[in-house]
mmCIF file of C-alpha atoms and ligand atoms in Angstrom:
data_model
loop_
_atom_site.group_PDB
_atom_site.id
_atom_site.type_symbol
_atom_site.label_atom_id
_atom_site.label_comp_id
_atom_site.label_asym_id
_atom_site.label_seq_id
_atom_site.Cartn_x
_atom_site.Cartn_y
_atom_site.Cartn_z
ATOM 1 C CA MET A 1 -29.050 9.721 -9.748
ATOM 2 C CA SER A 2 -30.113 9.346 -6.106
ATOM 3 C CA ASN A 3 -31.184 6.060 -4.565
ATOM 4 C CA PRO A 4 -34.937 5.609 -5.276
ATOM 5 C CA THR A 5 -35.696 4.359 -1.725
ATOM 6 C CA PRO A 6 -33.469 6.148 0.756
ATOM 7 C CA LYS A 7 -33.417 5.126 4.462
ATOM 8 C CA SER A 8 -35.630 8.060 5.413
ATOM 9 C CA GLY A 9 -38.497 6.363 3.503
ATOM 10 C CA ARG A 10 -38.945 9.384 1.243
ATOM 11 C CA THR A 11 -38.550 8.694 -2.472
ATOM 12 C CA GLU A 12 -37.904 11.723 -4.639
ATOM 13 C CA LEU A 13 -40.156 11.945 -7.714
ATOM 14 C CA ALA A 14 -37.060 12.919 -9.682
ATOM 15 C CA SER A 15 -35.449 9.583 -8.877
ATOM 16 C CA ILE A 16 -38.104 7.471 -10.631
ATOM 17 C CA GLY A 17 -39.546 9.958 -13.155
ATOM 18 C CA GLU A 18 -43.080 10.121 -14.539
ATOM 19 C CA PHE A 19 -43.024 6.648 -16.096
ATOM 20 C CA GLY A 20 -41.485 5.083 -12.991
ATOM 21 C CA LEU A 21 -44.241 6.646 -10.900
ATOM 22 C CA ILE A 22 -46.987 5.381 -13.227
ATOM 23 C CA ASP A 23 -45.483 1.863 -13.171
ATOM 24 C CA ARG A 24 -45.431 1.906 -9.378
ATOM 25 C CA LEU A 25 -49.039 3.077 -9.163
ATOM 26 C CA ARG A 26 -50.137 0.503 -11.728
ATOM 27 C CA ALA A 27 -48.485 -2.350 -9.813
ATOM 28 C CA LYS A 28 -50.450 -1.412 -6.676
ATOM 29 C CA THR A 29 -53.782 -0.767 -8.389
ATOM 30 C CA VAL A 30 -56.465 -3.441 -7.938
ATOM 31 C CA LEU A 31 -59.013 -3.898 -10.757
ATOM 32 C CA ARG A 32 -62.356 -5.203 -9.487
ATOM 33 C CA ASN A 33 -64.649 -5.243 -12.486
ATOM 34 C CA ALA A 34 -64.592 -7.762 -15.313
ATOM 35 C CA SER A 35 -65.708 -4.943 -17.616
ATOM 36 C CA THR A 36 -62.297 -3.242 -17.189
ATOM 37 C CA LEU A 37 -60.506 -4.833 -20.135
ATOM 38 C CA ARG A 38 -57.454 -2.577 -19.861
ATOM 39 C CA GLY A 39 -56.531 -0.172 -17.061
ATOM 40 C CA ILE A 40 -53.409 1.953 -16.526
ATOM 41 C CA GLY A 41 -50.627 1.585 -19.068
ATOM 42 C CA ASP A 42 -51.917 2.312 -22.548
ATOM 43 C CA ASP A 43 -53.017 5.477 -24.350
ATOM 44 C CA ALA A 44 -56.536 4.937 -23.012
ATOM 45 C CA ALA A 45 -58.453 2.535 -20.793
ATOM 46 C CA VAL A 46 -60.712 -0.025 -22.483
ATOM 47 C CA ILE A 47 -64.118 -0.881 -21.037
ATOM 48 C CA ASP A 48 -66.305 -3.770 -22.148
ATOM 49 C CA LEU A 49 -69.756 -3.112 -23.627
ATOM 50 C CA PRO A 50 -72.417 -5.585 -24.691
ATOM 51 C CA GLY A 51 -72.083 -6.204 -28.437
ATOM 52 C CA ASP A 52 -69.186 -5.743 -30.848
ATOM 53 C CA GLU A 53 -67.707 -2.543 -29.454
ATOM 54 C CA CYS A 54 -65.725 -1.318 -26.449
ATOM 55 C CA LEU A 55 -65.653 2.035 -24.749
ATOM 56 C CA VAL A 56 -62.268 3.782 -24.668
ATOM 57 C CA VAL A 57 -61.509 6.506 -22.097
ATOM 58 C CA THR A 58 -58.555 8.846 -21.731
ATOM 59 C CA THR A 59 -57.723 12.004 -19.820
ATOM 60 C CA ASP A 60 -55.013 14.651 -20.187
ATOM 61 C CA MET A 61 -54.334 17.798 -18.224
ATOM 62 C CA LEU A 62 -52.625 20.974 -19.468
ATOM 63 C CA CYS A 63 -51.167 23.387 -16.895
ATOM 64 C CA GLU A 64 -50.184 26.998 -17.538
ATOM 65 C CA ASN A 65 -46.414 27.562 -17.679
ATOM 66 C CA ILE A 66 -45.798 23.808 -17.838
ATOM 67 C CA HIS A 67 -47.683 22.820 -20.977
ATOM 68 C CA PHE A 68 -48.488 26.230 -22.412
ATOM 69 C CA ASP A 69 -47.489 29.862 -22.130
ATOM 70 C CA LEU A 70 -50.298 32.391 -22.538
ATOM 71 C CA THR A 71 -47.868 35.093 -23.667
ATOM 72 C CA PHE A 72 -47.755 33.349 -27.034
ATOM 73 C CA HIS A 73 -50.502 30.715 -27.017
ATOM 74 C CA PRO A 74 -53.811 32.214 -28.244
ATOM 75 C CA LEU A 75 -56.643 30.901 -26.042
ATOM 76 C CA ALA A 76 -58.686 29.620 -28.980
ATOM 77 C CA HIS A 77 -55.743 27.550 -30.232
ATOM 78 C CA LEU A 78 -55.148 26.303 -26.697
ATOM 79 C CA GLY A 79 -58.747 25.096 -26.422
ATOM 80 C CA TYR A 80 -58.405 23.304 -29.749
ATOM 81 C CA LYS A 81 -55.115 21.711 -28.697
ATOM 82 C CA ALA A 82 -56.507 20.532 -25.350
ATOM 83 C CA VAL A 83 -59.211 18.571 -27.200
ATOM 84 C CA ALA A 84 -56.864 17.335 -29.951
ATOM 85 C CA VAL A 85 -54.339 15.818 -27.517
ATOM 86 C CA ASN A 86 -57.103 13.747 -25.905
ATOM 87 C CA VAL A 87 -58.661 12.685 -29.198
ATOM 88 C CA SER A 88 -55.129 11.676 -30.248
ATOM 89 C CA ASP A 89 -54.972 9.138 -27.399
ATOM 90 C CA LEU A 90 -58.271 7.647 -28.624
ATOM 91 C CA ALA A 91 -56.872 7.474 -32.178
ATOM 92 C CA ALA A 92 -53.897 5.578 -30.738
ATOM 93 C CA MET A 93 -56.377 2.863 -29.663
ATOM 94 C CA ASN A 94 -57.872 2.888 -33.200
ATOM 95 C CA ALA A 95 -61.022 4.367 -31.646
ATOM 96 C CA ARG A 96 -63.478 6.993 -32.886
ATOM 97 C CA PRO A 97 -64.079 9.892 -30.466
ATOM 98 C CA GLU A 98 -67.666 10.555 -29.332
ATOM 99 C CA GLN A 99 -67.776 12.653 -26.135
ATOM 100 C CA ILE A 100 -65.536 14.924 -24.053
ATOM 101 C CA THR A 101 -65.784 16.580 -20.656
ATOM 102 C CA VAL A 102 -63.828 19.765 -19.910
ATOM 103 C CA SER A 103 -62.665 20.773 -16.431
ATOM 104 C CA LEU A 104 -61.113 24.168 -15.774
ATOM 105 C CA GLY A 105 -59.071 25.661 -12.950
ATOM 106 C CA LEU A 106 -59.504 29.439 -13.297
ATOM 107 C CA SER A 107 -58.593 32.651 -11.532
ATOM 108 C CA ASN A 108 -60.367 36.020 -11.884
ATOM 109 C CA ARG A 109 -57.410 37.092 -14.043
ATOM 110 C CA PHE A 110 -59.578 35.702 -16.882
ATOM 111 C CA SER A 111 -62.559 37.587 -18.275
ATOM 112 C CA VAL A 112 -65.687 35.849 -19.493
ATOM 113 C CA GLU A 113 -64.623 36.794 -23.028
ATOM 114 C CA ALA A 114 -61.247 35.098 -22.515
ATOM 115 C CA ILE A 115 -62.930 31.873 -21.405
ATOM 116 C CA GLU A 116 -65.255 32.106 -24.380
ATOM 117 C CA SER A 117 -62.192 32.372 -26.646
ATOM 118 C CA LEU A 118 -60.882 29.168 -25.096
ATOM 119 C CA TYR A 119 -64.256 27.563 -25.816
ATOM 120 C CA GLU A 120 -64.237 28.812 -29.439
ATOM 121 C CA GLY A 121 -61.276 26.469 -29.871
ATOM 122 C CA ILE A 122 -62.901 23.658 -27.892
ATOM 123 C CA TRP A 123 -66.103 23.944 -29.963
ATOM 124 C CA ALA A 124 -64.118 24.061 -33.225
ATOM 125 C CA ALA A 125 -62.301 20.853 -32.252
ATOM 126 C CA CYS A 126 -65.627 19.252 -31.281
ATOM 127 C CA GLU A 127 -66.962 20.082 -34.730
ATOM 128 C CA ASN A 128 -63.859 18.847 -36.505
ATOM 129 C CA TYR A 129 -63.593 15.549 -34.606
ATOM 130 C CA LYS A 130 -67.385 15.093 -34.438
ATOM 131 C CA VAL A 131 -67.485 14.915 -30.646
ATOM 132 C CA ASP A 132 -70.025 16.172 -28.122
ATOM 133 C CA LEU A 133 -69.017 18.277 -25.143
ATOM 134 C CA VAL A 134 -71.131 16.685 -22.408
ATOM 135 C CA GLY A 135 -69.927 18.182 -19.125
ATOM 136 C CA GLY A 136 -66.996 19.092 -16.927
ATOM 137 C CA ASP A 137 -66.171 21.075 -13.821
ATOM 138 C CA THR A 138 -65.129 24.643 -13.039
ATOM 139 C CA VAL A 139 -63.032 25.465 -9.966
ATOM 140 C CA SER A 140 -60.753 28.285 -8.896
ATOM 141 C CA SER A 141 -57.013 27.955 -9.240
ATOM 142 C CA GLN A 142 -54.213 29.944 -7.653
ATOM 143 C CA SER A 143 -51.547 28.475 -9.880
ATOM 144 C CA GLY A 144 -52.633 29.601 -13.307
ATOM 145 C CA LEU A 145 -54.994 28.111 -15.857
ATOM 146 C CA VAL A 146 -55.513 24.352 -15.712
ATOM 147 C CA ILE A 147 -57.441 22.494 -18.434
ATOM 148 C CA SER A 148 -58.283 18.847 -17.906
ATOM 149 C CA ILE A 149 -60.160 16.991 -20.609
ATOM 150 C CA THR A 150 -61.540 13.467 -20.637
ATOM 151 C CA ALA A 151 -62.405 11.904 -23.977
ATOM 152 C CA ILE A 152 -64.596 8.880 -24.630
ATOM 153 C CA GLY A 153 -64.687 6.891 -27.825
ATOM 154 C CA ARG A 154 -65.613 3.538 -29.263
ATOM 155 C CA VAL A 155 -63.838 0.832 -31.212
ATOM 156 C CA ASN A 156 -64.775 -2.580 -32.524
ATOM 157 C CA LYS A 157 -63.479 -5.292 -30.167
ATOM 158 C CA ASN A 158 -61.285 -6.920 -32.778
ATOM 159 C CA LYS A 159 -59.772 -3.625 -33.933
ATOM 160 C CA ILE A 160 -58.379 -2.263 -30.650
ATOM 161 C CA THR A 161 -54.692 -1.428 -30.964
ATOM 162 C CA TYR A 162 -52.718 -1.792 -27.748
ATOM 163 C CA ARG A 163 -49.078 -0.928 -27.122
ATOM 164 C CA ASP A 164 -48.100 -4.455 -26.129
ATOM 165 C CA SER A 165 -49.104 -6.480 -29.177
ATOM 166 C CA ALA A 166 -46.419 -5.821 -31.811
ATOM 167 C CA ASN A 167 -44.797 -8.917 -33.346
ATOM 168 C CA LYS A 168 -41.239 -9.631 -34.402
ATOM 169 C CA SER A 169 -40.681 -8.531 -38.049
ATOM 170 C CA ASP A 170 -43.666 -6.163 -38.053
ATOM 171 C CA ILE A 171 -43.069 -2.997 -40.076
ATOM 172 C CA ILE A 172 -42.895 0.246 -38.054
ATOM 173 C CA CYS A 173 -45.016 3.068 -39.531
ATOM 174 C CA VAL A 174 -45.320 6.775 -38.709
ATOM 175 C CA THR A 175 -48.026 9.167 -39.930
ATOM 176 C CA GLY A 176 -47.241 12.709 -41.115
ATOM 177 C CA ASP A 177 -43.932 14.275 -40.137
ATOM 178 C CA LEU A 178 -42.017 14.768 -36.905
ATOM 179 C CA GLY A 179 -40.115 17.467 -35.042
ATOM 180 C CA ALA A 180 -42.138 20.466 -36.238
ATOM 181 C CA ALA A 181 -44.014 21.119 -32.974
ATOM 182 C CA TYR A 182 -40.767 21.205 -31.004
ATOM 183 C CA LEU A 183 -39.217 23.616 -33.503
ATOM 184 C CA GLY A 184 -42.331 25.804 -33.376
ATOM 185 C CA LEU A 185 -41.922 25.999 -29.604
ATOM 186 C CA GLN A 186 -38.245 26.956 -29.954
ATOM 187 C CA ILE A 187 -39.229 29.810 -32.307
ATOM 188 C CA LEU A 188 -41.879 31.062 -29.863
ATOM 189 C CA LEU A 189 -39.485 30.894 -26.897
ATOM 190 C CA ARG A 190 -36.815 32.731 -28.876
ATOM 191 C CA GLU A 191 -39.224 35.494 -29.903
ATOM 192 C CA LYS A 192 -40.454 35.813 -26.316
ATOM 193 C CA ALA A 193 -36.892 36.206 -25.019
ATOM 194 C CA ASP A 194 -36.053 38.755 -27.746
ATOM 195 C CA TYR A 195 -39.223 40.701 -26.977
ATOM 196 C CA SER A 196 -38.515 40.889 -23.236
ATOM 197 C CA ALA A 197 -35.019 42.142 -24.009
ATOM 198 C CA ASN A 198 -36.364 44.723 -26.477
ATOM 199 C CA PRO A 199 -40.134 45.374 -26.582
ATOM 200 C CA GLN A 200 -39.714 47.399 -29.803
ATOM 201 C CA MET A 201 -38.669 44.247 -31.567
ATOM 202 C CA GLN A 202 -40.968 42.895 -34.291
ATOM 203 C CA PRO A 203 -41.382 39.118 -34.178
ATOM 204 C CA GLU A 204 -39.615 37.231 -36.983
ATOM 205 C CA LEU A 205 -42.195 34.628 -37.849
ATOM 206 C CA VAL A 206 -42.120 34.769 -41.656
ATOM 207 C CA GLY A 207 -41.689 31.321 -43.206
ATOM 208 C CA LYS A 208 -42.445 29.593 -39.904
ATOM 209 C CA ASP A 209 -46.199 29.046 -40.373
ATOM 210 C CA TYR A 210 -46.069 25.271 -40.410
ATOM 211 C CA VAL A 211 -43.911 24.743 -37.328
ATOM 212 C CA LEU A 212 -45.873 27.364 -35.362
ATOM 213 C CA ARG A 213 -49.175 25.775 -36.286
ATOM 214 C CA ARG A 214 -47.907 22.333 -35.317
ATOM 215 C CA GLN A 215 -47.038 23.682 -31.857
ATOM 216 C CA LEU A 216 -50.041 25.929 -31.259
ATOM 217 C CA ARG A 217 -52.876 24.033 -32.931
ATOM 218 C CA PRO A 218 -51.948 20.382 -33.540
ATOM 219 C CA GLU A 219 -54.373 17.883 -35.076
ATOM 220 C CA ALA A 220 -55.171 14.382 -33.842
ATOM 221 C CA ARG A 221 -54.802 11.766 -36.603
ATOM 222 C CA THR A 222 -58.359 10.459 -36.341
ATOM 223 C CA ASP A 223 -58.380 10.680 -40.150
ATOM 224 C CA MET A 224 -55.879 7.807 -40.172
ATOM 225 C CA VAL A 225 -58.185 5.646 -38.046
ATOM 226 C CA TYR A 226 -60.831 5.950 -40.767
ATOM 227 C CA GLU A 227 -58.299 5.489 -43.595
ATOM 228 C CA LEU A 228 -56.803 2.341 -42.092
ATOM 229 C CA ALA A 229 -60.323 0.976 -41.691
ATOM 230 C CA ASP A 230 -61.042 1.749 -45.374
ATOM 231 C CA LEU A 231 -57.816 -0.014 -46.387
ATOM 232 C CA GLY A 232 -58.799 -3.019 -44.264
ATOM 233 C CA VAL A 233 -55.666 -2.703 -42.112
ATOM 234 C CA VAL A 234 -55.633 -3.200 -38.341
ATOM 235 C CA PRO A 235 -52.255 -2.223 -36.862
ATOM 236 C CA THR A 236 -50.729 -4.849 -34.564
ATOM 237 C CA SER A 237 -49.844 -2.116 -32.043
ATOM 238 C CA MET A 238 -50.192 1.657 -31.865
ATOM 239 C CA ILE A 239 -49.278 4.691 -29.714
ATOM 240 C CA ASP A 240 -49.513 8.424 -30.349
ATOM 241 C CA ILE A 241 -46.340 10.495 -30.445
ATOM 242 C CA SER A 242 -46.717 13.011 -27.640
ATOM 243 C CA ASP A 243 -43.288 12.735 -25.982
ATOM 244 C CA GLY A 244 -41.123 12.162 -29.076
ATOM 245 C CA LEU A 245 -40.653 9.196 -31.398
ATOM 246 C CA ALA A 246 -37.773 7.700 -29.381
ATOM 247 C CA SER A 247 -39.753 7.641 -26.142
ATOM 248 C CA GLU A 248 -42.881 6.189 -27.802
ATOM 249 C CA LEU A 249 -40.936 3.555 -29.755
ATOM 250 C CA LEU A 250 -39.340 2.441 -26.493
ATOM 251 C CA HIS A 251 -42.837 2.124 -24.945
ATOM 252 C CA LEU A 252 -43.996 -0.092 -27.856
ATOM 253 C CA CYS A 253 -40.823 -2.208 -27.628
ATOM 254 C CA HIS A 254 -40.826 -2.490 -23.856
ATOM 255 C CA GLN A 255 -44.527 -3.339 -23.607
ATOM 256 C CA SER A 256 -44.382 -5.795 -26.535
ATOM 257 C CA GLY A 257 -41.205 -7.441 -25.198
ATOM 258 C CA LEU A 258 -39.325 -6.709 -28.435
ATOM 259 C CA GLY A 259 -36.503 -4.660 -29.939
ATOM 260 C CA ALA A 260 -36.588 -2.499 -33.070
ATOM 261 C CA GLN A 261 -34.398 -1.413 -35.941
ATOM 262 C CA ILE A 262 -35.111 2.011 -37.426
ATOM 263 C CA TYR A 263 -33.319 4.098 -40.063
ATOM 264 C CA GLU A 264 -32.451 7.772 -39.702
ATOM 265 C CA ASP A 265 -32.955 8.436 -43.422
ATOM 266 C CA LYS A 266 -36.546 7.147 -43.220
ATOM 267 C CA LEU A 267 -37.669 9.583 -40.506
ATOM 268 C CA PRO A 268 -40.331 11.911 -41.951
ATOM 269 C CA ILE A 269 -39.259 15.561 -41.652
ATOM 270 C CA ASP A 270 -41.046 18.464 -43.334
ATOM 271 C CA LYS A 271 -38.938 20.858 -45.455
ATOM 272 C CA GLU A 272 -39.758 23.888 -43.276
ATOM 273 C CA SER A 273 -38.843 21.956 -40.104
ATOM 274 C CA TYR A 274 -35.598 20.884 -41.705
ATOM 275 C CA ASP A 275 -34.684 24.476 -42.601
ATOM 276 C CA VAL A 276 -35.711 25.903 -39.201
ATOM 277 C CA ALA A 277 -33.710 23.214 -37.357
ATOM 278 C CA ILE A 278 -30.547 23.941 -39.296
ATOM 279 C CA ASN A 279 -30.781 27.661 -40.050
ATOM 280 C CA ASP A 280 -32.374 28.972 -36.857
ATOM 281 C CA PHE A 281 -31.061 26.600 -34.198
ATOM 282 C CA LYS A 282 -28.151 24.612 -35.674
ATOM 283 C CA LEU A 283 -30.000 21.471 -34.586
ATOM 284 C CA THR A 284 -29.860 18.127 -36.379
ATOM 285 C CA PRO A 285 -33.344 17.660 -37.903
ATOM 286 C CA SER A 286 -33.469 13.944 -37.086
ATOM 287 C CA VAL A 287 -32.716 14.674 -33.425
ATOM 288 C CA CYS A 288 -35.763 16.985 -33.386
ATOM 289 C CA ALA A 289 -37.816 14.220 -35.035
ATOM 290 C CA LEU A 290 -36.680 11.633 -32.475
ATOM 291 C CA ASN A 291 -36.860 13.704 -29.323
ATOM 292 C CA GLY A 292 -39.072 16.720 -29.975
ATOM 293 C CA GLY A 293 -42.490 16.273 -28.363
ATOM 294 C CA GLU A 294 -46.078 17.184 -29.186
ATOM 295 C CA ASP A 295 -46.321 16.105 -32.824
ATOM 296 C CA TYR A 296 -49.402 13.948 -32.057
ATOM 297 C CA GLU A 297 -48.726 11.709 -35.040
ATOM 298 C CA LEU A 298 -49.344 7.967 -34.765
ATOM 299 C CA LEU A 299 -46.622 5.332 -34.439
ATOM 300 C CA PHE A 300 -47.863 1.853 -35.295
ATOM 301 C CA THR A 301 -46.784 -1.571 -36.450
ATOM 302 C CA ILE A 302 -48.257 -3.729 -39.209
ATOM 303 C CA ARG A 303 -47.679 -7.296 -40.359
ATOM 304 C CA GLN A 304 -45.494 -7.543 -43.452
ATOM 305 C CA GLU A 305 -48.375 -9.224 -45.309
ATOM 306 C CA VAL A 306 -50.448 -6.031 -45.277
ATOM 307 C CA PHE A 307 -47.629 -3.742 -46.462
ATOM 308 C CA GLU A 308 -48.955 -3.879 -50.040
ATOM 309 C CA LYS A 309 -52.184 -2.221 -48.880
ATOM 310 C CA VAL A 310 -50.460 0.803 -47.342
ATOM 311 C CA LYS A 311 -47.148 1.156 -49.176
ATOM 312 C CA ASN A 312 -48.332 3.932 -51.509
ATOM 313 C CA HIS A 313 -50.074 6.000 -48.844
ATOM 314 C CA ALA A 314 -48.689 9.537 -49.212
ATOM 315 C CA ASP A 315 -48.893 10.350 -45.507
ATOM 316 C CA LEU A 316 -47.212 7.204 -44.129
ATOM 317 C CA SER A 317 -43.518 6.526 -43.618
ATOM 318 C CA PHE A 318 -42.036 3.103 -42.974
ATOM 319 C CA ILE A 319 -39.114 3.664 -40.668
ATOM 320 C CA GLY A 320 -37.967 0.147 -39.742
ATOM 321 C CA TYR A 321 -39.072 -3.161 -38.262
ATOM 322 C CA MET A 322 -39.530 -4.913 -34.936
ATOM 323 C CA GLN A 323 -36.964 -7.497 -33.882
ATOM 324 C CA GLU A 324 -35.992 -9.749 -30.979
ATOM 325 C CA LYS A 325 -35.622 -7.951 -27.672
ATOM 326 C CA THR A 326 -32.017 -9.130 -27.379
ATOM 327 C CA ALA A 327 -31.138 -7.281 -30.621
ATOM 328 C CA GLY A 328 -32.002 -3.983 -28.863
ATOM 329 C CA VAL A 329 -33.688 -0.794 -30.068
ATOM 330 C CA ASN A 330 -31.313 0.742 -32.587
ATOM 331 C CA MET A 331 -31.136 3.312 -35.339
ATOM 332 C CA ARG A 332 -28.893 3.076 -38.401
ATOM 333 C CA THR A 333 -27.643 6.624 -38.986
ATOM 334 C CA THR A 334 -27.313 8.262 -42.383
ATOM 335 C CA GLY A 335 -23.550 7.828 -41.940
ATOM 336 C CA GLY A 336 -23.972 4.046 -41.540
ATOM 337 C CA ASN A 337 -23.463 3.796 -37.761
ATOM 338 C CA GLN A 338 -25.709 1.803 -35.462
ATOM 339 C CA VAL A 339 -26.787 3.812 -32.370
ATOM 340 C CA GLU A 340 -29.032 2.835 -29.480
ATOM 341 C CA VAL A 341 -32.377 4.686 -29.369
ATOM 342 C CA GLN A 342 -32.699 6.490 -26.060
ATOM 343 C CA ALA A 343 -35.641 8.436 -24.687
ATOM 344 C CA GLN A 344 -35.001 12.091 -24.146
ATOM 345 C CA GLY A 345 -38.642 13.082 -24.321
ATOM 346 C CA TRP A 346 -40.270 15.071 -21.567
ATOM 347 C CA THR A 347 -39.303 13.628 -18.210
ATOM 348 C CA HIS A 348 -41.361 16.020 -16.136
ATOM 349 C CA PHE A 349 -39.915 15.311 -12.726
ATOM 350 C CA LYS A 350 -36.323 14.634 -13.716
ATOM 351 C CA LYS A 351 -33.805 17.353 -13.049
HETATM 352 P P1 ADP B 401 -50.232 9.467 -22.757
HETATM 353 O O1 ADP B 401 -48.895 10.160 -22.987
HETATM 354 O O2 ADP B 401 -50.626 8.557 -23.844
HETATM 355 O O3 ADP B 401 -51.319 10.417 -22.342
HETATM 356 P P2 ADP B 401 -49.354 8.845 -20.137
HETATM 357 O O4 ADP B 401 -47.877 8.607 -20.245
HETATM 358 O O5 ADP B 401 -49.843 10.156 -19.664
HETATM 359 O O6 ADP B 401 -49.999 8.485 -21.548
HETATM 360 O O7 ADP B 401 -50.003 7.730 -19.247
HETATM 361 C C1 ADP B 401 -49.710 6.370 -19.414
HETATM 362 C C2 ADP B 401 -50.729 5.555 -18.649
HETATM 363 O O8 ADP B 401 -50.708 5.873 -17.270
HETATM 364 C C3 ADP B 401 -52.177 5.802 -19.092
HETATM 365 O O9 ADP B 401 -52.857 4.562 -18.991
HETATM 366 C C4 ADP B 401 -52.697 6.767 -18.042
HETATM 367 O O10 ADP B 401 -54.104 6.681 -17.893
HETATM 368 C C5 ADP B 401 -51.985 6.286 -16.790
HETATM 369 N N1 ADP B 401 -51.788 7.337 -15.764
HETATM 370 C C6 ADP B 401 -51.075 8.491 -15.884
HETATM 371 N N2 ADP B 401 -51.077 9.174 -14.739
HETATM 372 C C7 ADP B 401 -51.815 8.456 -13.852
HETATM 373 C C8 ADP B 401 -52.204 8.638 -12.496
HETATM 374 N N3 ADP B 401 -51.829 9.725 -11.807
HETATM 375 N N4 ADP B 401 -52.960 7.669 -11.902
HETATM 376 C C9 ADP B 401 -53.338 6.580 -12.609
HETATM 377 N N5 ADP B 401 -53.013 6.346 -13.886
HETATM 378 C C10 ADP B 401 -52.261 7.267 -14.512
HETATM 379 MG MG1 MG B 402 -50.696 8.679 -25.825
#
């Protein structure tokens, strides 16, 4: 890796990566308003309101050929996904979504009907997550379709779940299952390559419905925000899994000043994902679960005392516990080895 600050004074983005860049920007950012309870560094910013609740704000941008490929991503699914990934960041704060704005970079390659298809998905997500589309911006783009969404939600002040507030011995929980979205993407990329080599080829998508859906039309786990509230459980920390479990667990550990112990045999993997990983790609399913991105499940920690309340929840897995920082972030493999958890999630600028 090159020196981050060479003599020329030019630092390559690749040398510090996305997270290094965000850390640098955060360190130099001045907050001036007492109402800014939390700025850069969590899944969403937290803004004070009079009364019991806070406002929570997040924004995410999707760029054509970086985050999606229109040769296989139907526009309606893309619109749905663009909303879901933002609502997911609100869920990670334990917040309920209320409003979104949608900004588009467009070229005249798109017809009005195509943009309306995109909005069919956006409107469907608004209906599903009970949010109002309240504005946005439309500009022209020469570098493909760009979709930037901002989502606003609310959460009770004593129920906000940050990334930096896990405690030693807390139990680490994951919603749903992991790795499917990555495997869905691998299927789509494989079919695209086969089709360009031979346009007569019929796509082989039978038995892949789940992994394809997880990639093309993921859901935010807002349902879990409501369920945890019903169970009377407030996680001690929470993050959504957009870049892969390993990367997100390291964020929770790093920001909470702790280590973690997880277990490979506790990682939740769906049967179809398991079969696709092994049969189609000769990949280890747990590696897909740890490092595959875009599952949009929630990773959170709870105090041991509340385990009784959640232990029978069908859609939760308990994958390990938090420990002293000096003990490291490790996974016990199915074979009984202890390995260090390393982030191999999306490092956009790294070569
Ligand atoms: P997530 O994966 O949850 O969307 P990110 O890794 O994108 O989170 O961002 C982490 C934090 O950095 C968030 O608080 C986000 O608002 C902030 N952030 C990301 N990019 C920028 C930027 N260009 N300027 C300021 N803050 C940023
Ligand atoms: Mg997030």
